CSV table of C-alpha atoms and ligand atoms in Angstrom, one decimal:
chain,number,residue,atom,x,y,z
A,1,MET,CA,296.0,-72.6,-43.4
A,2,ASP,CA,298.8,-71.8,-45.8
A,3,GLN,CA,298.3,-74.5,-48.6
A,4,LYS,CA,301.4,-76.8,-47.9
A,5,ARG,CA,303.7,-77.7,-50.7
A,6,VAL,CA,305.6,-80.7,-51.0
A,7,LEU,CA,308.9,-81.6,-53.5
A,8,LEU,CA,308.5,-84.6,-54.9
A,9,ILE,CA,312.0,-86.5,-56.1
A,10,ILE,CA,310.8,-89.6,-58.1
A,11,GLY,CA,313.6,-91.6,-58.5
A,12,GLY,CA,314.7,-94.5,-61.1
A,13,GLY,CA,312.9,-97.8,-60.0
A,14,ILE,CA,310.2,-99.6,-61.4
A,15,SER,CA,307.8,-98.3,-58.6
A,16,ALA,CA,308.0,-94.9,-59.7
A,17,TYR,CA,304.7,-95.6,-61.6
A,18,LYS,CA,303.3,-95.6,-57.6
A,19,SER,CA,304.8,-92.4,-57.7
A,20,LEU,CA,302.3,-90.6,-60.2
A,21,LEU,CA,299.3,-92.1,-58.3
A,22,LEU,CA,300.5,-90.6,-55.2
A,23,ILE,CA,300.6,-87.0,-57.3
A,24,ARG,CA,297.0,-87.3,-57.4
A,25,LEU,CA,296.1,-87.9,-53.8
A,26,LEU,CA,298.5,-85.3,-53.0
A,27,ARG,CA,296.7,-82.9,-55.0
A,28,GLY,CA,293.2,-84.0,-53.9
A,29,ALA,CA,294.2,-83.5,-50.5
A,30,ARG,CA,295.0,-79.7,-52.4
A,31,ILE,CA,298.8,-80.1,-51.5
A,32,ALA,CA,300.8,-78.3,-54.6
A,33,VAL,CA,303.5,-80.5,-55.8
A,34,THR,CA,307.1,-79.4,-56.7
A,35,PRO,CA,308.7,-82.7,-59.0
A,36,VAL,CA,312.0,-83.7,-59.5
A,37,LEU,CA,312.7,-86.4,-61.5
A,38,THR,CA,316.4,-87.9,-61.5
A,39,ARG,CA,317.8,-89.4,-65.1
A,40,ALA,CA,317.1,-92.9,-64.3
A,41,GLY,CA,313.3,-92.0,-63.0
A,42,GLU,CA,312.6,-90.6,-66.3
A,43,GLU,CA,313.4,-94.3,-67.9
A,44,PHE,CA,310.3,-95.2,-65.8
A,45,VAL,CA,307.9,-91.6,-65.7
A,46,THR,CA,307.7,-89.4,-68.6
A,47,PRO,CA,308.6,-85.5,-67.2
A,48,LEU,CA,305.2,-85.3,-69.5
A,49,SER,CA,303.1,-87.2,-67.3
A,50,VAL,CA,304.7,-85.7,-64.3
A,51,SER,CA,304.2,-82.7,-65.2
A,52,ALA,CA,300.3,-83.1,-66.1
A,53,LEU,CA,299.3,-84.7,-62.5
A,54,ALA,CA,301.3,-82.1,-60.5
A,55,GLY,CA,300.0,-79.0,-63.2
A,56,HIS,CA,303.6,-78.2,-62.1
A,57,LYS,CA,306.8,-77.9,-64.9
A,58,VAL,CA,309.6,-80.8,-63.6
A,59,HIS,CA,312.7,-79.8,-62.6
A,60,SER,CA,315.4,-82.7,-63.5
A,61,ALA,CA,318.9,-81.0,-64.7
A,62,LEU,CA,320.9,-79.4,-61.8
A,63,PHE,CA,322.7,-76.9,-64.7
A,64,ASP,CA,319.5,-75.5,-66.7
A,65,LEU,CA,319.4,-71.9,-67.0
A,66,GLY,CA,316.2,-71.3,-67.5
A,67,GLN,CA,314.9,-72.9,-64.8
A,68,GLU,CA,317.6,-71.3,-62.2
A,69,ALA,CA,316.5,-68.1,-63.8
A,70,GLU,CA,313.5,-68.8,-62.0
A,71,MET,CA,314.5,-70.7,-59.4
A,72,GLY,CA,318.0,-71.5,-57.6
A,73,HIS,CA,318.2,-75.0,-56.9
A,74,ILE,CA,319.0,-73.6,-53.4
A,75,GLU,CA,315.8,-71.9,-53.1
A,76,LEU,CA,313.9,-75.0,-54.4
A,77,SER,CA,315.3,-77.5,-51.4
A,78,ARG,CA,313.7,-75.2,-49.4
A,79,SER,CA,311.0,-73.9,-51.2
A,80,ALA,CA,308.7,-77.0,-49.4
A,81,ASP,CA,307.2,-78.2,-46.3
A,82,LEU,CA,308.3,-81.7,-46.8
A,83,ILE,CA,310.8,-83.4,-49.2
A,84,VAL,CA,309.5,-86.8,-50.7
A,85,VAL,CA,311.7,-89.1,-52.3
A,86,ALA,CA,309.6,-91.8,-54.2
A,87,PRO,CA,311.1,-94.2,-55.1
A,88,ALA,CA,314.6,-93.9,-52.9
A,89,THR,CA,316.9,-96.5,-55.0
A,90,ALA,CA,319.9,-97.9,-53.0
A,91,ASP,CA,321.8,-95.5,-55.0
A,92,LEU,CA,319.7,-92.7,-53.9
A,93,MET,CA,320.2,-93.1,-50.3
A,94,ALA,CA,324.2,-94.3,-50.4
A,95,LYS,CA,324.3,-90.7,-52.1
A,96,MET,CA,322.2,-88.9,-49.0
A,97,ALA,CA,324.3,-91.1,-47.1
A,98,GLY,CA,327.5,-90.2,-48.5
A,99,GLY,CA,326.7,-86.2,-48.5
A,100,ARG,CA,326.9,-86.6,-52.7
A,101,ALA,CA,325.7,-83.3,-54.4
A,102,ASP,CA,326.1,-84.7,-58.3
A,103,ASP,CA,322.8,-84.0,-59.6
A,104,LEU,CA,320.4,-82.1,-59.3
A,105,ALA,CA,318.2,-84.6,-56.3
A,106,SER,CA,321.1,-85.2,-54.3
A,107,THR,CA,322.2,-81.7,-54.5
A,108,LEU,CA,318.1,-80.3,-53.0
A,109,LEU,CA,319.0,-83.0,-50.4
A,110,LEU,CA,321.8,-81.9,-49.1
A,111,ALA,CA,321.2,-78.3,-49.5
A,112,THR,CA,317.7,-78.2,-47.4
A,113,ASP,CA,316.5,-77.8,-43.8
A,114,THR,CA,313.5,-79.0,-44.5
A,115,PRO,CA,311.9,-82.3,-43.2
A,116,VAL,CA,313.1,-85.8,-45.4
A,117,LEU,CA,310.3,-88.5,-46.3
A,118,LEU,CA,312.5,-91.5,-47.5
A,119,ALA,CA,309.7,-94.1,-49.4
A,120,PRO,CA,312.7,-96.9,-50.2
A,121,ALA,CA,311.9,-99.1,-53.1
A,122,MET,CA,314.7,-101.7,-54.3
A,123,ASN,CA,315.4,-105.6,-54.7
A,124,VAL,CA,315.5,-107.7,-51.6
A,125,ARG,CA,319.1,-108.5,-51.7
A,126,MET,CA,319.5,-105.1,-52.0
A,127,TRP,CA,317.7,-103.8,-49.2
A,128,HIS,CA,319.2,-106.4,-47.1
A,129,HIS,CA,323.1,-105.7,-48.0
A,130,ALA,CA,324.7,-104.6,-45.2
A,131,ALA,CA,325.7,-101.0,-47.1
A,132,THR,CA,322.2,-100.2,-47.2
A,133,GLN,CA,321.4,-100.9,-44.0
A,134,ARG,CA,324.2,-99.2,-43.1
A,135,ASN,CA,323.1,-95.9,-45.5
A,136,LEU,CA,319.8,-96.2,-43.8
A,137,ASP,CA,320.7,-96.0,-40.3
A,138,ALA,CA,322.8,-93.3,-40.8
A,139,LEU,CA,320.1,-91.2,-42.7
A,140,ARG,CA,317.7,-92.5,-39.6
A,141,GLY,CA,320.4,-90.8,-37.5
A,142,ASP,CA,320.7,-87.9,-39.8
A,143,GLY,CA,316.6,-87.6,-39.0
A,144,ILE,CA,315.5,-89.0,-41.9
A,145,HIS,CA,312.1,-90.2,-41.7
A,146,VAL,CA,311.2,-93.4,-43.2
A,147,VAL,CA,308.2,-95.1,-44.9
A,148,GLY,CA,308.3,-98.7,-45.6
A,149,PRO,CA,309.2,-100.6,-47.5
A,150,ASN,CA,307.0,-103.6,-47.7
A,151,SER,CA,307.2,-107.3,-48.3
A,152,GLY,CA,305.9,-109.4,-51.1
A,153,ASP,CA,306.3,-109.6,-54.8
A,154,MET,CA,309.1,-107.7,-56.5
A,155,ALA,CA,308.9,-106.7,-60.1
A,156,CYS,CA,312.2,-108.6,-60.7
A,157,GLY,CA,310.4,-111.7,-59.8
A,158,GLU,CA,312.3,-112.6,-55.8
A,159,PHE,CA,310.0,-112.1,-53.1
A,160,GLY,CA,310.8,-110.3,-49.9
A,161,LEU,CA,311.4,-106.6,-48.5
A,162,GLY,CA,311.8,-103.5,-51.1
A,163,ARG,CA,308.4,-103.0,-52.4
A,164,MET,CA,307.8,-99.2,-52.2
A,165,ALA,CA,305.0,-98.6,-49.3
A,166,GLU,CA,301.8,-98.3,-51.4
A,167,PRO,CA,300.7,-94.6,-52.5
A,168,ASP,CA,298.0,-94.0,-50.1
A,169,GLU,CA,300.8,-95.2,-46.6
A,170,ILE,CA,303.2,-92.3,-48.1
A,171,MET,CA,299.9,-90.1,-48.4
A,172,ALA,CA,299.7,-90.8,-44.3
A,173,ALA,CA,302.9,-90.8,-43.5
A,174,ILE,CA,303.2,-87.3,-45.5
A,175,THR,CA,299.9,-86.0,-44.2
A,176,ALA,CA,301.1,-86.8,-40.1
A,177,ARG,CA,304.9,-85.0,-41.3
A,178,LEU,CA,302.8,-81.6,-42.5
A,179,THR,CA,300.2,-82.0,-39.2
A,180,ASP,CA,301.3,-79.0,-37.0
A,181,GLY,CA,300.8,-80.6,-33.6
A,182,PRO,CA,301.1,-79.1,-30.5
A,183,LEU,CA,304.2,-79.6,-30.1
A,184,LYS,CA,305.8,-78.0,-33.2
A,185,GLY,CA,308.8,-75.5,-32.9
A,186,ARG,CA,309.5,-77.4,-29.5
A,187,HIS,CA,313.1,-79.6,-28.9
A,188,ILE,CA,313.1,-82.5,-26.4
A,189,ILE,CA,315.5,-84.7,-25.7
A,190,VAL,CA,314.9,-88.7,-24.5
A,191,THR,CA,317.4,-91.0,-23.0
A,192,SER,CA,316.5,-94.6,-23.8
A,193,GLY,CA,318.0,-98.3,-23.4
A,194,PRO,CA,320.5,-99.7,-21.3
A,195,THR,CA,324.4,-98.1,-21.1
A,196,HIS,CA,327.0,-100.6,-21.1
A,197,GLU,CA,329.8,-100.0,-18.1
A,198,ALA,CA,333.3,-102.1,-19.4
A,199,ILE,CA,335.1,-104.3,-17.2
A,200,ASP,CA,337.6,-104.8,-20.0
A,201,PRO,CA,337.5,-104.2,-24.3
A,202,VAL,CA,335.4,-107.4,-24.3
A,203,ARG,CA,333.0,-107.5,-20.7
A,204,TYR,CA,330.6,-105.1,-19.3
A,205,ILE,CA,328.2,-104.6,-16.8
A,206,ALA,CA,324.1,-104.1,-18.5
A,207,ASN,CA,320.8,-104.4,-17.6
A,208,ARG,CA,317.8,-105.2,-19.0
A,209,SER,CA,316.1,-102.4,-21.0
A,210,SER,CA,315.0,-103.1,-24.1
A,211,GLY,CA,314.3,-99.6,-24.8
A,212,ALA,CA,311.1,-100.2,-26.3
A,213,GLN,CA,309.5,-97.5,-23.5
A,214,GLY,CA,311.8,-94.4,-25.1
A,215,ALA,CA,311.6,-95.9,-28.5
A,216,ALA,CA,308.0,-94.9,-28.0
A,217,ILE,CA,307.9,-91.8,-26.3
A,218,ALA,CA,310.8,-90.5,-28.9
A,219,ALA,CA,307.9,-91.7,-32.0
A,220,ALA,CA,304.7,-89.9,-29.7
A,221,LEU,CA,306.8,-86.6,-29.5
A,222,ARG,CA,307.7,-86.6,-33.1
A,223,ASP,CA,304.3,-87.6,-34.3
A,224,LEU,CA,302.9,-84.4,-32.2
A,225,GLY,CA,305.2,-82.4,-34.0
A,226,ALA,CA,308.6,-81.9,-31.2
A,227,THR,CA,312.2,-81.8,-32.6
A,228,VAL,CA,313.5,-84.8,-30.7
A,229,THR,CA,317.3,-85.8,-30.1
A,230,PHE,CA,317.0,-89.1,-29.0
A,231,VAL,CA,320.1,-90.4,-26.9
A,232,THR,CA,320.1,-94.1,-26.6
A,233,GLY,CA,322.6,-97.1,-25.2
A,234,PRO,CA,323.0,-100.2,-27.0
A,235,ALA,CA,318.8,-100.8,-27.4
A,236,SER,CA,317.6,-103.8,-28.7
A,237,VAL,CA,314.5,-101.8,-30.3
A,238,PRO,CA,315.5,-99.6,-33.0
A,239,PRO,CA,315.6,-95.9,-32.5
A,240,PRO,CA,312.3,-94.6,-34.4
A,241,SER,CA,312.8,-92.7,-38.0
A,242,GLY,CA,312.6,-88.9,-37.8
A,243,VAL,CA,314.9,-88.0,-34.7
A,244,GLN,CA,318.6,-87.0,-34.1
A,245,VAL,CA,319.8,-90.0,-32.9
A,246,THR,CA,323.2,-90.1,-30.9
A,247,ARG,CA,324.2,-93.3,-29.8
A,248,VAL,CA,326.9,-94.1,-27.0
A,249,GLN,CA,328.1,-96.5,-24.6
A,250,THR,CA,328.3,-95.7,-21.1
A,251,ALA,CA,326.6,-93.0,-18.6
A,252,GLN,CA,329.3,-91.0,-18.9
A,253,GLN,CA,329.1,-90.5,-22.6
A,254,MET,CA,325.2,-89.9,-22.4
A,255,LEU,CA,325.9,-87.2,-20.0
A,256,GLY,CA,327.7,-85.6,-22.6
A,257,ALA,CA,325.1,-86.4,-25.5
A,258,VAL,CA,322.3,-85.0,-23.0
A,259,MET,CA,324.7,-81.5,-22.3
A,260,ALA,CA,325.7,-81.3,-25.6
A,261,ALA,CA,322.2,-81.3,-26.8
A,262,LEU,CA,320.7,-78.8,-24.5
A,263,PRO,CA,319.2,-76.2,-24.8
A,264,ALA,CA,316.0,-78.0,-24.5
A,265,ASP,CA,312.2,-77.2,-23.7
A,266,GLY,CA,311.9,-80.6,-22.7
A,267,ALA,CA,313.5,-84.1,-21.4
A,268,VAL,CA,312.8,-87.2,-21.4
A,269,MET,CA,314.9,-89.6,-19.1
A,270,ALA,CA,313.5,-93.2,-19.7
A,271,ALA,CA,317.4,-94.6,-20.2
A,272,ALA,CA,318.1,-97.1,-17.6
A,273,VAL,CA,321.6,-95.6,-16.8
A,274,ALA,CA,323.7,-98.0,-14.6
A,275,ASP,CA,324.4,-96.6,-11.1
A,276,TRP,CA,328.4,-97.7,-11.1
A,277,HIS,CA,331.3,-97.9,-13.5
A,278,VAL,CA,334.5,-100.2,-13.3
A,279,SER,CA,336.6,-98.0,-11.5
A,280,ASN,CA,339.6,-100.6,-12.5
A,281,ALA,CA,338.5,-101.6,-15.8
A,282,SER,CA,341.3,-103.6,-17.5
A,283,ASP,CA,342.6,-101.7,-21.0
A,284,GLN,CA,342.9,-105.6,-21.7
A,285,LYS,CA,341.0,-108.8,-21.7
A,286,ILE,CA,341.6,-109.9,-17.8
A,287,LYS,CA,343.0,-113.3,-18.0
A,288,LYS,CA,342.0,-116.6,-16.2
A,289,THR,CA,344.7,-116.6,-13.8
A,290,ALA,CA,345.8,-119.3,-11.5
A,291,SER,CA,346.5,-116.4,-8.3
A,292,GLY,CA,342.5,-116.2,-7.7
A,293,LEU,CA,339.6,-114.5,-9.3
A,294,PRO,CA,339.5,-110.4,-10.5
A,295,VAL,CA,338.2,-108.0,-8.1
A,296,LEU,CA,336.1,-105.5,-9.3
A,297,GLU,CA,336.0,-101.8,-8.0
A,298,PHE,CA,333.1,-99.4,-8.8
A,299,ALA,CA,332.6,-95.8,-8.6
A,300,GLU,CA,329.4,-93.9,-9.2
A,301,ASN,CA,328.0,-93.0,-12.1
A,302,PRO,CA,327.0,-89.3,-12.6
A,303,ASP,CA,322.9,-88.4,-12.4
A,304,ILE,CA,321.7,-87.7,-15.6
A,305,LEU,CA,318.6,-86.8,-14.4
A,306,ALA,CA,319.8,-84.7,-11.3
A,307,GLU,CA,322.1,-83.1,-13.3
A,308,VAL,CA,319.8,-81.8,-16.0
A,309,SER,CA,317.1,-81.0,-13.8
A,310,LYS,CA,319.8,-78.7,-11.6
A,311,GLY,CA,321.9,-77.8,-13.8
A,312,ALA,CA,322.0,-74.0,-15.3
A,313,ASN,CA,320.6,-75.0,-18.7
A,314,ARG,CA,317.2,-76.5,-16.9
A,315,PRO,CA,314.6,-77.4,-19.7
A,316,GLU,CA,310.9,-76.4,-18.7
A,317,LEU,CA,309.5,-79.9,-18.4
A,318,VAL,CA,312.3,-83.1,-16.9
A,319,VAL,CA,310.5,-86.3,-16.8
A,320,GLY,CA,312.2,-89.2,-15.0
A,321,PHE,CA,311.4,-93.1,-14.7
A,322,ALA,CA,311.5,-94.9,-11.8
A,323,ALA,CA,312.0,-98.8,-11.9
A,324,GLU,CA,311.7,-100.3,-8.9
A,325,THR,CA,310.2,-103.5,-7.4
A,326,GLN,CA,308.0,-102.6,-4.8
A,327,ASN,CA,306.8,-99.3,-2.7
A,328,VAL,CA,306.6,-98.0,-6.1
A,329,ALA,CA,304.5,-94.8,-5.4
A,330,GLU,CA,306.2,-93.7,-2.4
A,331,TYR,CA,310.1,-94.3,-3.7
A,332,ALA,CA,309.3,-92.4,-6.6
A,333,ALA,CA,307.8,-89.6,-5.2
A,334,GLN,CA,310.9,-89.2,-2.7
A,335,LYS,CA,313.1,-89.7,-6.2
A,336,ARG,CA,310.9,-86.7,-7.7
A,337,LEU,CA,312.2,-84.6,-4.9
A,338,ARG,CA,315.9,-86.1,-4.6
A,339,LYS,CA,316.3,-85.4,-8.2
A,340,GLY,CA,314.9,-82.4,-8.7
A,341,CYS,CA,312.5,-83.3,-11.7
A,342,ASP,CA,308.8,-82.3,-12.3
A,343,TRP,CA,307.5,-85.9,-12.8
A,344,ILE,CA,308.3,-89.1,-12.6
A,345,VAL,CA,306.7,-92.3,-14.4
A,346,ALA,CA,307.1,-94.8,-12.3
A,347,ASN,CA,306.6,-98.5,-13.0
A,348,ASP,CA,307.3,-101.7,-11.3
A,349,VAL,CA,309.8,-103.8,-13.0
A,350,SER,CA,309.1,-107.1,-10.3
A,351,PRO,CA,310.2,-110.0,-13.0
A,352,GLN,CA,306.5,-111.1,-12.3
A,353,THR,CA,305.2,-107.9,-14.1
A,354,GLY,CA,306.7,-109.1,-17.4
A,355,ILE,CA,307.2,-105.1,-17.7
A,356,MET,CA,311.2,-105.6,-18.3
A,357,GLY,CA,311.9,-106.5,-21.8
A,358,GLY,CA,307.7,-106.7,-22.5
A,359,SER,CA,305.1,-105.0,-24.5
A,360,GLU,CA,303.0,-103.4,-21.8
A,361,ASN,CA,303.7,-101.2,-19.5
A,362,ALA,CA,301.5,-100.3,-16.1
A,363,VAL,CA,302.9,-96.7,-14.6
A,364,THR,CA,302.2,-94.2,-12.3
A,365,LEU,CA,302.6,-90.4,-13.1
A,366,ILE,CA,304.0,-88.6,-10.0
A,367,THR,CA,303.5,-84.9,-10.0
A,368,ASP,CA,303.6,-82.6,-7.7
A,369,ALA,CA,299.8,-82.8,-7.8
A,370,GLY,CA,300.6,-86.3,-6.5
A,371,ALA,CA,300.4,-90.1,-7.8
A,372,GLU,CA,298.2,-91.2,-10.4
A,373,GLU,CA,297.7,-94.3,-11.3
A,374,TRP,CA,297.4,-95.2,-14.9
A,375,PRO,CA,296.4,-98.8,-16.2
A,376,ARG,CA,298.0,-101.2,-17.6
A,377,MET,CA,298.5,-100.8,-21.4
A,378,GLY,CA,301.1,-101.0,-23.9
A,379,LYS,CA,304.2,-98.7,-24.5
A,380,THR,CA,302.8,-97.5,-27.2
A,381,GLU,CA,299.5,-95.8,-25.3
A,382,VAL,CA,301.7,-95.1,-22.3
A,383,ALA,CA,303.9,-92.9,-24.9
A,384,ALA,CA,300.8,-91.4,-26.5
A,385,ARG,CA,299.3,-90.4,-23.1
A,386,LEU,CA,302.6,-89.5,-22.2
A,387,ALA,CA,303.3,-87.1,-25.2
A,388,ALA,CA,300.2,-85.8,-25.1
A,389,ARG,CA,300.6,-84.4,-21.0
A,390,ILE,CA,303.9,-83.2,-21.9
A,391,ALA,CA,302.2,-81.0,-25.0
A,392,GLN,CA,299.3,-80.2,-22.3
A,393,ALA,CA,302.0,-79.1,-19.8
A,394,LEU,CA,304.6,-76.9,-22.0
A,395,GLY,CA,301.7,-75.5,-23.7
A,396,ALA,CA,300.7,-74.2,-20.5
A,397,LYS,CA,303.7,-72.5,-19.3
B,401,C5P,O1,318.2,-93.4,-9.4
B,401,C5P,P1,317.3,-94.3,-10.7
B,401,C5P,O2,318.8,-95.0,-11.6
B,401,C5P,O3,316.4,-95.3,-9.8
B,401,C5P,O4,316.6,-93.0,-11.1
B,401,C5P,C1,315.8,-93.3,-12.5
B,401,C5P,C2,315.8,-92.3,-13.0
B,401,C5P,O5,316.9,-91.6,-13.0
B,401,C5P,C3,315.6,-92.5,-14.7
B,401,C5P,O6,314.8,-91.6,-15.4
B,401,C5P,C4,317.0,-92.4,-15.0
B,401,C5P,O7,317.1,-92.4,-16.5
B,401,C5P,C5,317.6,-91.2,-14.3
B,401,C5P,N1,319.2,-92.0,-14.4
B,401,C5P,C6,320.1,-91.3,-15.0
B,401,C5P,N2,321.2,-90.9,-14.4
B,401,C5P,C7,321.8,-92.4,-13.8
B,401,C5P,C8,320.9,-92.9,-13.1
B,401,C5P,C9,319.4,-92.7,-13.1
B,401,C5P,O8,319.6,-90.2,-15.3
B,401,C5P,N3,322.7,-92.5,-13.2
């Protein structure tokens, strides 16, 4: 295997000292390190200590004629298998989220097509500030991976979330990203969460889906190396990092987002899409009137799973879900044929099972070979097992 290369951007924070330990861990794992130090970073660790540990000179200036002659900043941004930003300060995250490029680090991050992993580190209030959380959300949506931060005592004397992840945790996240999983180079679309169908501008029809199973599946596919497009309705569980996130509200929008994400090698439709929308939804808030109760009229939503399964751009493997409250395997097998998908992951969502909104799932996998009952297990385990099966199926084709 070729030697892996990490471009390590060290931002300006007290936890920059931990990045020196990280360099040692990387070198110990025979991973080459090209270090970049921001101007603020230089206030915390010296270029000399960084370059001595990395065994490589430090890049710091955007317009350095000597450095540009050896390797231009665009080339530098693409020369690694992974870019790691540790510590990722609030300022660096804001620059990234805003697409700014006013120093070497931010320019590299904007110019790159290499996966990026951030290890945020900042004061607890800065971390919880709406602006930082907004930027974090945007970066996650751009497919940026994030490790940490952790909670604990801070150098500034406060306590809370904002401590940079420890070097060994960052190392584990790096190793996971650098490992070529069986789904490397494969694009998989995952839908997740409920949809909201408007009654009027303030009211909607929804269901109890938390989006937990869909998020876990997206993370498991990502961990096997897949490029994941995660199309999510308004779920209560946040999307995983390292996947491309598209947020939608309605079934119609979800269909549009899924179609726009094609072509793909696989599609896993875990969303609990509303079957109907309100066809006489009001543009204005419906008022209480003396003349009687409002009457809602319904129209059928597009069936995204069926459209993808039967469409021209059909992925190699299409997996649907079936949430039933009775005759699970039988109804699911019929659904597989009706919708034209390859597999159905069926589960019993009767209230007594505690599955909808819970952390566990008991599924039956329906394929053309028949029904396979899986024991009850955590949604994360269901996701890992399903992702492994998907890797097997796509590999075998
Ligand atoms: O028909 P039912 O809703 O039970 O089918 C469930 C499966 O179909 C799930 O995979 C769900 O994501 C998908 N579905 C869809 N579009 C709809 C309804 C369901 O993609 N309008």
